Structures are given as C-alpha cells and as structure tokens.
Short mmCIF file of C-alpha atoms and ligand atoms in Angstrom, two decimals:
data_model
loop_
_atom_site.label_atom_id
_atom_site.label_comp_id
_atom_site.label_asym_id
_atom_site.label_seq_id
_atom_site.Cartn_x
_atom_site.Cartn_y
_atom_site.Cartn_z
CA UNK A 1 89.09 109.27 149.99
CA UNK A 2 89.63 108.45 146.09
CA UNK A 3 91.99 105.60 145.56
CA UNK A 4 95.45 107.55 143.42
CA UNK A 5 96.09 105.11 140.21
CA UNK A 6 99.33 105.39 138.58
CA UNK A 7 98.64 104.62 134.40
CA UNK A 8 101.89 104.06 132.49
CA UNK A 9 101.86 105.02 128.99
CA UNK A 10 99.71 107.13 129.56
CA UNK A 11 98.63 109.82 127.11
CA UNK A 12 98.76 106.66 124.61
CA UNK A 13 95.58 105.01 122.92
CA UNK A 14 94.13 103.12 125.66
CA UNK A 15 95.22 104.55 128.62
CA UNK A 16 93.97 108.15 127.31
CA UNK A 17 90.58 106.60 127.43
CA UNK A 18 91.45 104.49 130.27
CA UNK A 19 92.24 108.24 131.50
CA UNK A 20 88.94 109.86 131.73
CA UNK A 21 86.86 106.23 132.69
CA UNK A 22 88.95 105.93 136.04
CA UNK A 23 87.84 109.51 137.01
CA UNK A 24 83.95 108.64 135.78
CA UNK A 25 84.56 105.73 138.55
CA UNK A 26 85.55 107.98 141.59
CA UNK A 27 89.38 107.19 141.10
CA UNK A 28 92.18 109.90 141.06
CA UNK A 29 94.92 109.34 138.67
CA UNK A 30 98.46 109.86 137.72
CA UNK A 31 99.42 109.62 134.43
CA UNK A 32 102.98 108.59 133.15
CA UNK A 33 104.43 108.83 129.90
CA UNK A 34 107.69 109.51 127.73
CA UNK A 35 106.01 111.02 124.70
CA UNK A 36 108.35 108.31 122.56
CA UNK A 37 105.33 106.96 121.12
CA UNK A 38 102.71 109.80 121.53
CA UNK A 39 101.91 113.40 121.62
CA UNK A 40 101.99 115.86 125.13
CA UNK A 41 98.65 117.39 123.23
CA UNK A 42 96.94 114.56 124.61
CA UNK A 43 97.07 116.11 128.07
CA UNK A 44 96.09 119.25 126.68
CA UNK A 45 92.37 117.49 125.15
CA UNK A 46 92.25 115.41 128.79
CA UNK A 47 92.21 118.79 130.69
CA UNK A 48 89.46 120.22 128.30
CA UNK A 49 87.44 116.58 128.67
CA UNK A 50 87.64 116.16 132.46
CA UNK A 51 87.64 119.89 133.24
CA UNK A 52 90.39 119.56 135.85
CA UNK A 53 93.94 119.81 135.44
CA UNK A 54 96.09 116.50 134.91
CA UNK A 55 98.50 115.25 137.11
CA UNK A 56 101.09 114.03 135.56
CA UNK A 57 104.80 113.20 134.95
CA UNK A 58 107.19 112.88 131.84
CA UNK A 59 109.23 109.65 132.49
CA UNK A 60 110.48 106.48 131.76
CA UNK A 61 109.23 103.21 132.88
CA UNK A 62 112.75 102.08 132.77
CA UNK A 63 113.85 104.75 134.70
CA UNK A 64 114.10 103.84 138.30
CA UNK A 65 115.46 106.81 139.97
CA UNK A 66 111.99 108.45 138.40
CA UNK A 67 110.23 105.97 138.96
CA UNK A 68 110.90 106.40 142.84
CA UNK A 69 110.28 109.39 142.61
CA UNK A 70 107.20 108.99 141.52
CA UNK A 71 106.15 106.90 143.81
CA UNK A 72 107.12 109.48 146.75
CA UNK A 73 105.31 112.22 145.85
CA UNK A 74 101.75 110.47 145.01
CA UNK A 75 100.05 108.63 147.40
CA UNK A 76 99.58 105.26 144.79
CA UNK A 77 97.15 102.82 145.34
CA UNK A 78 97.24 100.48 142.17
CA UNK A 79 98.57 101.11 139.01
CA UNK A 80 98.12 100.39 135.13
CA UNK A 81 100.16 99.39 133.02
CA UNK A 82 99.92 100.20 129.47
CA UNK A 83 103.37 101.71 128.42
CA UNK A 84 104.90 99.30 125.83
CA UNK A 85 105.64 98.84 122.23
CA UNK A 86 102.68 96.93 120.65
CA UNK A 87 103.67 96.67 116.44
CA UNK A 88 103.31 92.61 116.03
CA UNK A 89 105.82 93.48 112.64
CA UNK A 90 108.00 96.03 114.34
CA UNK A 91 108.72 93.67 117.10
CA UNK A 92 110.29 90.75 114.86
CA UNK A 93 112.94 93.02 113.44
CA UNK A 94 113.77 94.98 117.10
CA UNK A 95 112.98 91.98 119.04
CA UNK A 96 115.77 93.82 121.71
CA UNK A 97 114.19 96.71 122.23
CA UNK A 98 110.95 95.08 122.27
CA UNK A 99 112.06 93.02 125.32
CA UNK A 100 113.89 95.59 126.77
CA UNK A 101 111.46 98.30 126.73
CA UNK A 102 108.20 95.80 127.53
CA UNK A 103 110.01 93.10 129.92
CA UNK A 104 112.70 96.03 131.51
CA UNK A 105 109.84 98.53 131.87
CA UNK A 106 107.29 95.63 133.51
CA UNK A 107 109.94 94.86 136.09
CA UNK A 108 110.64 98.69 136.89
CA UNK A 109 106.90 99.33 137.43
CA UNK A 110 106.42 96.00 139.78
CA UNK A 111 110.30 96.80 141.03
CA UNK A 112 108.89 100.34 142.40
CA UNK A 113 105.65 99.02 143.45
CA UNK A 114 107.29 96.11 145.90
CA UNK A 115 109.43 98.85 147.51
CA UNK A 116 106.80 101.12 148.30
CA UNK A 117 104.34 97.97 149.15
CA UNK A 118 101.66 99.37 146.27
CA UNK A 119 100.65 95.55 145.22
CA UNK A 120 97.08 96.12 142.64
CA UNK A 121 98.16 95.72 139.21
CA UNK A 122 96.06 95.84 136.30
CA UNK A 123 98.33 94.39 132.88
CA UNK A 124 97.69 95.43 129.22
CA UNK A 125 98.04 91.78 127.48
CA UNK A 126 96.49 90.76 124.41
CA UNK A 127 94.38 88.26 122.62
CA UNK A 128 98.08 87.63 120.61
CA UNK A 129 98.76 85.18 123.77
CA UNK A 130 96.40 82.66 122.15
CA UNK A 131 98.27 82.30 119.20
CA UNK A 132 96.41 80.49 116.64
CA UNK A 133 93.05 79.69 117.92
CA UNK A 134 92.51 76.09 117.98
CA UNK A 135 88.57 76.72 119.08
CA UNK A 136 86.56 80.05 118.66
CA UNK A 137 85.16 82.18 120.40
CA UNK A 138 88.42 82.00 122.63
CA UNK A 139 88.24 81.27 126.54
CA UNK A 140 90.80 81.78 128.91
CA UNK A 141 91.68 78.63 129.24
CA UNK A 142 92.66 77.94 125.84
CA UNK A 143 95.87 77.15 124.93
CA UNK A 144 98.35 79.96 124.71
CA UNK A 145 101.54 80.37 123.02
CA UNK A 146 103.79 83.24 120.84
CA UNK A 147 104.59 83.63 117.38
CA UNK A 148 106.40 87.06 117.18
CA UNK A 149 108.81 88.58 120.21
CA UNK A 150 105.62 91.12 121.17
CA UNK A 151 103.28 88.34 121.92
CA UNK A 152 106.16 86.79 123.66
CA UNK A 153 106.25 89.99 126.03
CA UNK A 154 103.04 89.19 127.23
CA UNK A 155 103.03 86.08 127.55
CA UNK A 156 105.99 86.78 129.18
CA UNK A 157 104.00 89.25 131.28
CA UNK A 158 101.62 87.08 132.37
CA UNK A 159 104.23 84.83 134.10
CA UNK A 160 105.77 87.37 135.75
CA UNK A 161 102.35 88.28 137.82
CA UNK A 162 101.79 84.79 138.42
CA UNK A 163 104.99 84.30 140.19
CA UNK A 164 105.00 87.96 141.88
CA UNK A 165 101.08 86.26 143.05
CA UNK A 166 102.43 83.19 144.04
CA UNK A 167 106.00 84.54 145.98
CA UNK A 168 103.55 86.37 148.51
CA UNK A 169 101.53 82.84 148.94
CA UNK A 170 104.72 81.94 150.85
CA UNK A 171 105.87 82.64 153.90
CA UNK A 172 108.75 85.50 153.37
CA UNK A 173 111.73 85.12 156.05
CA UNK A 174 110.61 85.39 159.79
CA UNK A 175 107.48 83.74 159.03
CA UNK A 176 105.73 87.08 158.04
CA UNK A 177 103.51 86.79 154.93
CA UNK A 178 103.98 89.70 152.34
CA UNK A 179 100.56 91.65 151.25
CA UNK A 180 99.62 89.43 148.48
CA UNK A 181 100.22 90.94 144.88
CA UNK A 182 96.78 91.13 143.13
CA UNK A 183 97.04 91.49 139.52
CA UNK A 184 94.55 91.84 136.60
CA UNK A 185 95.69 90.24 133.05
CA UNK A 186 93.42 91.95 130.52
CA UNK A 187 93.43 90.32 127.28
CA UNK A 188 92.58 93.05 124.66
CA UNK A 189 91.21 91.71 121.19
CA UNK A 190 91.02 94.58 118.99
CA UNK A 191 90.71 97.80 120.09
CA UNK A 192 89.25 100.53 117.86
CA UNK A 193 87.15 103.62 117.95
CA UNK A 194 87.41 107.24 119.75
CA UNK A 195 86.06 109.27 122.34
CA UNK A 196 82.48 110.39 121.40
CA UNK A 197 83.61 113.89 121.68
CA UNK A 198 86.35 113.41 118.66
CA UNK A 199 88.79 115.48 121.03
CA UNK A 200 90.89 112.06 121.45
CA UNK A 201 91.47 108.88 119.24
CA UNK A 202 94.19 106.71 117.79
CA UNK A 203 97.15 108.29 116.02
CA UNK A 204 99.59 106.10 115.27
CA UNK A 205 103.31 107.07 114.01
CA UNK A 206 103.97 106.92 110.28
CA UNK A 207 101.61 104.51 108.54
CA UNK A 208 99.27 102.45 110.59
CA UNK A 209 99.81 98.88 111.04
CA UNK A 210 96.14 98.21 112.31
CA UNK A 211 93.03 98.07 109.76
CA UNK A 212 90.61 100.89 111.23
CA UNK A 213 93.52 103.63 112.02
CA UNK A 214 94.13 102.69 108.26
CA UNK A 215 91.03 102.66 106.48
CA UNK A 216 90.08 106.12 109.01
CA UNK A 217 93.06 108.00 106.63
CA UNK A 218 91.59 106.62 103.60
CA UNK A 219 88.28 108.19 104.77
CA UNK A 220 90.03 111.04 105.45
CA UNK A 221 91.87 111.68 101.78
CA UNK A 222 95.68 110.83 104.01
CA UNK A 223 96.19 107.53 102.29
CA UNK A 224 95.38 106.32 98.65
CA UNK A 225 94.07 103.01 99.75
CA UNK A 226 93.62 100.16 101.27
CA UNK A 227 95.50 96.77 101.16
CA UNK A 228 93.25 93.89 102.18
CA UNK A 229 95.44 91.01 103.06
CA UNK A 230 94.12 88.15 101.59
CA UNK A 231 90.89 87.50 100.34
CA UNK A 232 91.52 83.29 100.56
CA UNK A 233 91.06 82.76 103.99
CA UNK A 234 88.51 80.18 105.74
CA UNK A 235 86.24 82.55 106.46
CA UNK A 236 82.48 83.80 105.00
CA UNK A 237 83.87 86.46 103.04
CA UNK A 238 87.49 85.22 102.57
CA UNK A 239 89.18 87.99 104.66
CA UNK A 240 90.10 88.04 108.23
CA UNK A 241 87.78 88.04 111.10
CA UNK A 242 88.66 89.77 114.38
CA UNK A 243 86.44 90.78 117.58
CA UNK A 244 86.32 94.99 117.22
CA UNK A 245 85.67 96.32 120.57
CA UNK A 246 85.11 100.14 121.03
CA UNK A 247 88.39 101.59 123.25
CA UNK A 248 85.43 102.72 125.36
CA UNK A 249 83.98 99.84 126.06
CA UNK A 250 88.01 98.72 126.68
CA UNK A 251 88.49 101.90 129.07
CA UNK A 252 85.47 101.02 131.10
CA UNK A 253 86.90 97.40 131.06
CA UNK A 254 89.79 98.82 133.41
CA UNK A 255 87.60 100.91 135.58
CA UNK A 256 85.69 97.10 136.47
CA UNK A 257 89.05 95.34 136.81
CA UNK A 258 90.39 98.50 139.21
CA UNK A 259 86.34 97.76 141.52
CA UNK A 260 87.29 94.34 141.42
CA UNK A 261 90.83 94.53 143.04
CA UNK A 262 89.82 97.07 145.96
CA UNK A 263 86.73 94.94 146.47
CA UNK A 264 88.14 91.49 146.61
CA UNK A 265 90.99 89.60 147.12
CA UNK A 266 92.61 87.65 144.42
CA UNK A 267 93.77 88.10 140.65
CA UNK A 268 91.73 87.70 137.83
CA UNK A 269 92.73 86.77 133.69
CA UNK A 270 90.13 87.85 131.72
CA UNK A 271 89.55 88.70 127.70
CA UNK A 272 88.28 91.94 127.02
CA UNK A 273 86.10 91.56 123.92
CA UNK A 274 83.16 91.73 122.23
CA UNK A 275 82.23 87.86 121.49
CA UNK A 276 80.67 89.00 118.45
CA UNK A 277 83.42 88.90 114.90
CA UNK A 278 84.01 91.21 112.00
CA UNK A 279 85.79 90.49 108.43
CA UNK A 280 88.33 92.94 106.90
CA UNK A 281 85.21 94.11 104.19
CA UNK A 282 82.53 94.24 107.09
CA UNK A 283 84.57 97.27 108.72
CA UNK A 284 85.60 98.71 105.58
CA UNK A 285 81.20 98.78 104.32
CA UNK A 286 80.42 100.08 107.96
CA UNK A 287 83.63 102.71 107.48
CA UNK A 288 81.73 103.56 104.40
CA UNK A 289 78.17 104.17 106.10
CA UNK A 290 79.77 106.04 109.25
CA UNK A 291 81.75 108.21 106.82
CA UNK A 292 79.64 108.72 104.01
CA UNK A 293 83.27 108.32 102.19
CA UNK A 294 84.44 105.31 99.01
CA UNK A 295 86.97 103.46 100.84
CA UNK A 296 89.32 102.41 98.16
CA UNK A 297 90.74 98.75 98.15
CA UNK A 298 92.84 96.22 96.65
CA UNK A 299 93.53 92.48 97.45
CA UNK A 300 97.12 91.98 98.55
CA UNK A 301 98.94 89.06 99.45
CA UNK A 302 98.01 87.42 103.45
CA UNK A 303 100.30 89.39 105.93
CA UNK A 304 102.62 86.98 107.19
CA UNK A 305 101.99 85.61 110.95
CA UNK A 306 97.93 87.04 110.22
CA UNK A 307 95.40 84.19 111.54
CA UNK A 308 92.01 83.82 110.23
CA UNK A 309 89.81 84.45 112.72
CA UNK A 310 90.18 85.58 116.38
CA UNK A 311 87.06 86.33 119.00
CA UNK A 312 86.08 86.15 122.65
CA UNK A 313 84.07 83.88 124.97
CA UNK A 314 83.39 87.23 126.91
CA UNK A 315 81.51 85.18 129.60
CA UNK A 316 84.48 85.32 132.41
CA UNK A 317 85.04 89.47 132.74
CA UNK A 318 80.86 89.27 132.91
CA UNK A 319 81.28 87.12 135.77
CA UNK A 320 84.19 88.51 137.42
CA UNK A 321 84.17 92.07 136.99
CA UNK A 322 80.31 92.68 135.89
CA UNK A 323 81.25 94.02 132.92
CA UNK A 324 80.52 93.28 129.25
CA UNK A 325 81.07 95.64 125.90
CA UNK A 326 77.84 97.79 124.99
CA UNK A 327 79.17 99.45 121.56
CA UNK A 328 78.62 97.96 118.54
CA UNK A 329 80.26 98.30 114.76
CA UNK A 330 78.32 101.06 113.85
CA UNK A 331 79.17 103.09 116.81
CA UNK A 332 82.76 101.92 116.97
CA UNK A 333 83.16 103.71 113.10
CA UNK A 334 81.10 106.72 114.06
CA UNK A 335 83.61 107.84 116.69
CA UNK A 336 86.93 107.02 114.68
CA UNK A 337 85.63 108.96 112.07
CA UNK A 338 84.65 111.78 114.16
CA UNK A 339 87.52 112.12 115.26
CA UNK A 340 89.96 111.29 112.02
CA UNK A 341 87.46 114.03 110.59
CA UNK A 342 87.89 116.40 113.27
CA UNK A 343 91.85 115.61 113.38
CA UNK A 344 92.89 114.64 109.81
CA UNK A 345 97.10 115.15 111.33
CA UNK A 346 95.87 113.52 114.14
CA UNK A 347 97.14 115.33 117.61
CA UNK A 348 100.37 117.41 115.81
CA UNK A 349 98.66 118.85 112.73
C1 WQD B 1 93.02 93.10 111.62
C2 WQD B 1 92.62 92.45 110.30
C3 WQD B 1 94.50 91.95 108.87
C4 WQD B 1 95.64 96.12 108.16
C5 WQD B 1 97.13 93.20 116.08
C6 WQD B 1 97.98 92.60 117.17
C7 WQD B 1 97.24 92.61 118.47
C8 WQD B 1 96.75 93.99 118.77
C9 WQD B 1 95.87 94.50 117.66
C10 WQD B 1 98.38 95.09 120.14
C11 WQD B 1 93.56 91.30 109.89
C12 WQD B 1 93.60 93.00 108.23
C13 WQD B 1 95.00 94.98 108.61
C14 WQD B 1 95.59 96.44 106.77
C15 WQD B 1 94.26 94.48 106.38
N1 WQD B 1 97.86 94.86 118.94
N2 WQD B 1 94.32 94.18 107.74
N3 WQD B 1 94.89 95.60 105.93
O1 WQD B 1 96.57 91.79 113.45
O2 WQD B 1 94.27 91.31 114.48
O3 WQD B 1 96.01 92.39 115.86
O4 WQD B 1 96.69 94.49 116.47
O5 WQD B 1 97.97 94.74 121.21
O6 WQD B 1 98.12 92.17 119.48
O7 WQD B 1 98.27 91.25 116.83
O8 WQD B 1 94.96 93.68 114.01
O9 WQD B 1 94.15 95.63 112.77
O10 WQD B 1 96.47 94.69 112.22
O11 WQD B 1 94.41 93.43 111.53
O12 WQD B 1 93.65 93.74 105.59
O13 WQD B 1 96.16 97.47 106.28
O14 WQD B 1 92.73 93.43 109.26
O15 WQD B 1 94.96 91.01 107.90
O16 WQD B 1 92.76 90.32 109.25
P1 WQD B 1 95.46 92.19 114.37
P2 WQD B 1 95.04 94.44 112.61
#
C-alpha cells in the first residue's frame, strides 16, 4: 500500500518537482492548489512526465469547508506544505496578506490534519530564518531571527510545529496521549534550475524577483538586462554570494524527509543546501556557458534587506535523512535554460 501525500501549492515551483520525486519514491499524491500564483498547465506537463493522470483539487488552503473535504475523500497520510507567498519585497508592503495567506493557510492545513488525526508534516521554510549570518556555512543551530514579514511567516512557522510537537508530549484530558505530531522544517537556500526534460521550471508572475528566473529571460531575449545589486560587498568578487541548489536536488530533499517520518519517530529541522556558494557574476558566466547567450549587466545600487553571503553546513539532512545535493552550477543552468528556451512565455505563452 503507497502512503497518499497531500502537497499544498501544488502545481507551484517546488512542489511541481516535489510532484514527480514523491511518485519516483513509491508515494501516491494529491496535489492542491488555487492557481493564484501559478498556471493549471502545470498539471497538464505532470500527466505527460509521470504518464498517469493527476489527482488533484482546485482549492484554498484557507478554505476549511474544502479543506475537509479534501481530507474525506483521500485516504492522507502526511502532507506538504508549500502553498504560500514567498516575494521577501512583496511581503513588506502586504505584510496582511502575507500573514494571512501564510499563517491562516498553515493553521487550516494543521487545523484539517488534527481533525482527521493525519499528524506527518513536512514545512517549506527558508534559509531567510537565519537572518544575517553571524557564521558561514550556516548550521541549524545558529541564531535565527526576521527582517521582512515573509521571513517572519516562517519563523513563525517553525513555532507553530514545535508547539503542535510538544502539545501531544502531554497528556491530553483522560490521561490519553494524542499521536504525536511529527513535522519536518526544511530550510530551503536558493532554489533554482528545471526539470531535465524542460517540460516544467520556474515562471514567476510579472518580473522576477530572484537572480536565475531573471538572468534565464535575459538569455531568452524577454528582458533587456540585468541589474546586479551591488558590486561593494565583502565578498571575492564584490557581489552577493548565495548556496544555488538544483529544485531537483530540493524535490528529492522532500522525498528523504517524507522516508524519514514513516520510518522513525520524531521531527527533524534541517537546511536543504548545497554547502558549496556562488556570487551574483559566477551564475551570470555559467548562464553564459549553459546558454551560449551575452547576458547583459549593469551595477545597481545593493537591494535593500540583501545580505552578503548566505550557505549551508549541509552535514545534518546527511545525517538525518541520508540525503545530500548531487547537481552542481553547471547542471543547475543547463536545465533553466532548457527550459526558458523551450518555454520563452513560460507555461501561458
Ligand atoms: C540572490 C542574489 C541579490 C536579483 C530570496 C529569499 C529567500 C528565497 C530565495 C523564498 C542576491 C542578487 C538578485 C537581481 C541581483 N525565497 N540579485 N539581481 O534574496 O538570496 O533569497 O529568494 O523562499 O527566502 O530571501 O535570492 O535570487 O533574489 O538574490 O543582483 O535581479 O542575487 O542581490 O545577492 P535571495 P535572489
């Protein structure tokens, strides 16, 4: 019998990829999604990639009356949750609707989960819980803190599974003990890249906040070019330095936190990255190379609330769930392009 995952969000980014890894595992899944922040298409690209037909169901988080209903008609053993706004700018000038639709749709997924006793969660949180590294690479058990209302919402997140781990820890009234919550807190770094058969990728709305969705539509003639934002930071080359890691690598990530939860008891907090760091003009040569296109730039300005430099200790999700990345730079520009080549409108052209 496959274990049925529920993914939120998911014909988005990462859970797309997240999509097709679970069912290379052995798992079944049910896939969720609004469409408020991507395209039905994807399901349409799944179907041809997994040859089988996807089960799935338009809907809110938010909405509980769906969400129940979700939850009666699929047999769910654990669910992911991806479905949340994620623009670090976006989210200091809606901070309401951030917290609304990331905090009010957490508590509606764990909300439906509790009532129908489903109690493996895996949570899409982010390296933007650290804040501003005090020590690199970045463990878990460095300091964490907030500095716009989306890092808030998962660090916010976070403490919402610890307590939901901790309330079953105590003895609920009559002395029964509740089926302990078991949640995996997956700190992405920076997710780029595509599925190797171009079919799916990242296609963000309007123009992309994130460098390689970016630099991909200068590649592909859909922007002029690119702003590099500040060329004065503490770093080898001056510009930032992040830890890439292919949305593969990310998706397969998942599949080892899902093993680990049916396999053991406890929760785990791990980062999913790379370990190894990239500047601004490292991805823009190796966008270059993969391409064979000029990627045009100019200096700008530093992008307010931008850090430095941000990378993994990877050594905990090696440990815990047995997995580490296996993609490198090269590979992670080879597949964006592919597929910014193949899809130049992305999904919608
Ligand atoms: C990377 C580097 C920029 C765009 C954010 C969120 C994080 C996660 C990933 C959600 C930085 C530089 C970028 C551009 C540039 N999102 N840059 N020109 O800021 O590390 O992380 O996205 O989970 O939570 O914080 O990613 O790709 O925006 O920036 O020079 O047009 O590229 O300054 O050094 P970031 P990014």
């Amino acid at each position: 019998m496959k274990p049925t995952v529920l993914l939120t969000g998911a014909t988005g980014y990462i859970a797309s990829h997240t999509w097709l890894a679970l069912q290379g595992a052995g798992f079944d899944v049910v896939g969720v999604d609004d469409f408020s922040n991507s395209s039905p298409e994807v399901l349409n690209r799944l179907r041809e990639l997994s040859d089988r037909e996807p089960v799935f169901e338009r809907a809110n988080v938010c909405d509980e009356a769906a969400m129940e209903g979700l939850f009666r008609r699929h047999p769910i053993a654990a669910v992911v949750h991806f479905a949340a706004f994620k623009a670090v700018g976006e989210s200091t000038t809606r901070p309401l609707a951030y917290y609304a639709n990331n905090i009010g749709g957490l508590l509606g997924v764990c909300g439906a989960m509790q009532r129908h006793g489903v109690k493996r969660f895996v949570f899409s949180s982010s390296a933007t819980v650290y804040g501003q590294p005090e020590r690199l690479p970045l463990r878990e058990d460095a300091p964490l803190s907030a500095t716009n209302p989306y890092g808030q919402t998962k660090l916010m997140g976070e403490q919402i599974l610890r307590d939901l781990g901790a309330a079953d820890s105590v003895a609920t009234e009559g002395g029964a003990r509740g089926a302990a919550w078991q949640t995996a807190c997956l700190r992405y770094f920076n997710p780029v890249g595509a599925h190797a058969s171009g079919r799916i990728g990242e296609d963000p709305r309007g123009v992309p906040n994130n460098l390689m969705p970016y630099v991909a539509q200068v590649a592909v003639g859909r922007l002029a070019r690119l702003s590099v934002y500040g060329r004065d930071y503490p770093t080898p080359d001056g510009t930032g330095v992040r830890d890439y890691i292919h949305v593969v690598d990310l998706a397969e990530g998942h599949a080892a936190a899902l093993r680990r939860l049916f396999e053991q008891a406890g929760s785990v907090t791990v980062n999913l990255g790379t370990g190894r760091s990239y500047s601004v003009l490292d991805v823009v040569a190796a966008y270059a190379k993969a391409s064979g296109r000029e990627i045009a730039y100019e200096v700008k300005p530093r992008r307010p609330g931008d850090i430095a430099a941000c990378w993994a200790d990877p050594t905990l999700a090696r440990e815990l769930l047995g997995w580490s990345s296996k993609l490198d730079l090269a590979r992670m520009c080879e597949d964006s392009w592919r597929w910014q080549s193949m899809n130049p409108k992305g999904f919608d052209a």
